[in-house]
CSV table of C-alpha atoms in Angstrom, one decimal:
chain,number,residue,atom,x,y,z
A,277,MET,CA,71.5,96.4,116.7
A,278,MET,CA,72.0,96.7,113.1
A,279,LEU,CA,71.9,100.6,113.3
A,280,LEU,CA,74.5,100.3,116.1
A,281,ARG,CA,77.3,98.4,113.8
A,282,LYS,CA,76.2,101.2,111.1
A,283,TYR,CA,77.4,103.9,113.5
A,284,MET,CA,80.5,101.8,114.7
A,285,SER,CA,81.7,101.3,111.3
A,286,LEU,CA,81.0,105.2,110.5
A,287,LEU,CA,83.5,105.9,113.1
A,288,GLY,CA,85.6,103.5,111.9
A,289,VAL,CA,85.2,100.5,114.2
A,290,GLY,CA,84.5,97.1,112.6
A,291,SER,CA,85.1,98.7,108.9
A,292,ALA,CA,86.8,96.9,106.2
A,293,GLN,CA,90.7,96.7,106.7
A,294,ILE,CA,93.4,97.0,103.6
A,295,ASP,CA,96.7,95.3,103.6
A,296,LEU,CA,99.2,95.7,100.9
A,297,ILE,CA,101.0,92.0,100.1
A,298,LEU,CA,104.0,92.8,98.1
A,299,GLU,CA,105.8,90.4,95.9
A,300,LYS,CA,109.2,91.4,97.4
A,301,ASP,CA,110.2,94.0,99.5
A,302,VAL,CA,114.3,94.6,98.7
A,303,LEU,CA,114.3,96.5,95.4
A,304,LYS,CA,116.7,98.3,93.2
A,305,PRO,CA,116.3,101.8,92.2
A,306,GLY,CA,114.1,102.1,88.7
A,307,GLU,CA,112.7,98.4,89.6
A,308,SER,CA,108.9,97.9,89.6
A,309,VAL,CA,107.0,96.7,92.5
A,310,ASN,CA,104.2,94.8,92.3
A,311,GLY,CA,101.6,92.8,94.6
A,312,GLN,CA,98.0,93.2,95.4
A,313,PHE,CA,95.9,94.9,98.2
A,314,LEU,CA,93.8,92.5,99.9
A,315,ILE,CA,90.6,94.1,101.2
A,316,LYS,CA,88.9,92.3,104.3
A,317,GLY,CA,85.1,93.4,104.8
A,318,GLY,CA,84.0,94.7,108.4
A,319,THR,CA,81.0,93.9,110.3
A,320,ILE,CA,78.6,95.6,107.6
A,321,ASP,CA,78.7,95.8,103.8
A,322,GLN,CA,80.6,99.0,102.6
A,323,GLN,CA,80.9,100.8,99.2
A,324,LEU,CA,84.7,101.5,98.6
A,325,GLN,CA,85.5,104.6,96.8
A,326,GLU,CA,89.6,104.6,96.2
A,327,ILE,CA,92.7,103.2,97.1
A,328,GLU,CA,95.6,105.7,97.4
A,329,CYS,CA,99.2,104.5,98.2
A,330,SER,CA,102.1,106.6,98.4
A,331,LEU,CA,105.7,105.8,98.5
A,332,VAL,CA,107.2,107.3,101.4
A,333,MET,CA,111.0,108.6,102.3
A,334,VAL,CA,111.6,108.9,106.1
A,335,ASP,CA,114.7,111.1,107.2
A,336,GLU,CA,115.7,108.6,110.2
A,337,LYS,CA,117.8,111.6,111.9
A,338,THR,CA,114.6,114.0,111.6
A,339,GLY,CA,111.6,111.9,111.4
A,340,LEU,CA,110.7,113.9,108.2
A,341,GLU,CA,108.8,112.1,105.8
A,342,LYS,CA,108.9,113.1,102.0
A,343,PHE,CA,106.2,111.8,99.8
A,344,ILE,CA,108.2,110.3,96.4
A,345,ASP,CA,104.9,109.5,94.5
A,346,THR,CA,101.4,108.3,94.8
A,347,VAL,CA,99.1,105.8,93.1
A,348,THR,CA,95.2,106.4,93.0
A,349,ILE,CA,93.1,103.7,92.2
A,350,ALA,CA,89.3,104.5,91.6
A,351,ILE,CA,87.7,101.3,93.0
A,352,GLN,CA,83.6,101.7,92.8
A,353,THR,CA,83.0,98.5,94.5
A,354,ARG,CA,81.0,97.2,97.4
A,355,ILE,CA,82.7,94.6,99.8
A,356,GLN,CA,80.5,92.3,101.8
A,357,SER,CA,80.8,91.8,105.2
A,358,GLU,CA,83.4,89.5,106.1
A,359,GLY,CA,84.2,89.1,102.8
A,360,ASP,CA,87.5,90.0,100.8
A,361,ASP,CA,88.7,91.5,98.0
A,362,LYS,CA,92.0,91.7,95.9
A,363,VAL,CA,93.2,94.4,93.6
A,364,PRO,CA,96.5,94.1,91.9
A,365,PHE,CA,99.3,96.8,92.6
A,366,SER,CA,102.1,98.1,90.6
A,367,PHE,CA,104.5,100.8,91.2
A,368,GLN,CA,107.4,101.9,89.4
A,369,LEU,CA,110.4,103.2,91.7
A,370,PRO,CA,112.2,106.2,90.4
A,371,VAL,CA,115.7,105.4,88.8
A,372,ASP,CA,117.2,108.1,91.0
A,373,VAL,CA,115.6,107.2,94.4
A,374,PRO,CA,118.7,107.0,97.2
A,375,VAL,CA,119.4,103.6,98.6
A,376,SER,CA,118.2,102.6,102.0
A,377,SER,CA,120.5,103.1,104.8
A,378,LYS,CA,120.7,104.3,108.5
A,379,LYS,CA,119.6,107.5,107.4
A,380,ILE,CA,116.8,107.0,105.1
A,381,SER,CA,113.9,104.4,104.8
A,382,TYR,CA,110.9,103.8,102.8
A,383,HIS,CA,107.2,102.5,103.3
A,384,PHE,CA,104.2,102.5,101.5
A,385,LYS,CA,101.5,104.3,103.3
A,386,THR,CA,98.3,102.9,102.1
A,387,LYS,CA,95.1,104.5,102.4
A,388,LEU,CA,91.5,103.2,101.7
A,389,THR,CA,88.3,105.3,101.6
A,390,PHE,CA,84.8,104.2,101.8
A,391,GLU,CA,81.6,106.5,100.8
A,392,LYS,CA,80.9,108.9,103.8
A,393,GLY,CA,84.8,109.3,104.3
A,394,VAL,CA,85.7,106.7,106.4
A,395,GLU,CA,89.3,105.8,105.9
A,396,SER,CA,91.5,102.1,106.8
A,397,TRP,CA,95.3,102.6,106.8
A,398,ASP,CA,98.2,100.5,106.2
A,399,GLU,CA,101.9,101.1,106.1
A,400,ASP,CA,104.6,98.3,104.4
A,401,MET,CA,108.2,98.7,104.7
A,402,ILE,CA,110.5,98.3,101.8
A,403,LYS,CA,114.6,98.4,101.4
A,404,VAL,CA,115.9,100.0,98.4
A,405,VAL,CA,119.6,98.3,97.6
A,406,SER,CA,122.1,99.6,95.0
A,407,GLY,CA,121.9,97.8,91.7
């Protein structure tokens, strides 16, 4: 049974999940975004490798995504099955980032990578307002 759970997690079934928790989701250009990544363990212990979090601007008219900036955190830790872990997050919004509108939206796209290349994804919307 343990072997089955191990193979299922390699396929991403029952693997650890990541959730970005932001202190606030309405921000001004140039402001610092703070929060934490909450990592919830899956059905087996897994070795984490890195967290990659990108700020993505979406053109709502065309659906095109533009990556503004990416933060990568090397995280050499083992997450226990059913356990959880918190990793602090901080991101500086560029001062010249356009404000959110009907045409432009923003979200953070987070990827948690485990050894053996398994990944877990999360997306969190933010709103950029004028100063």
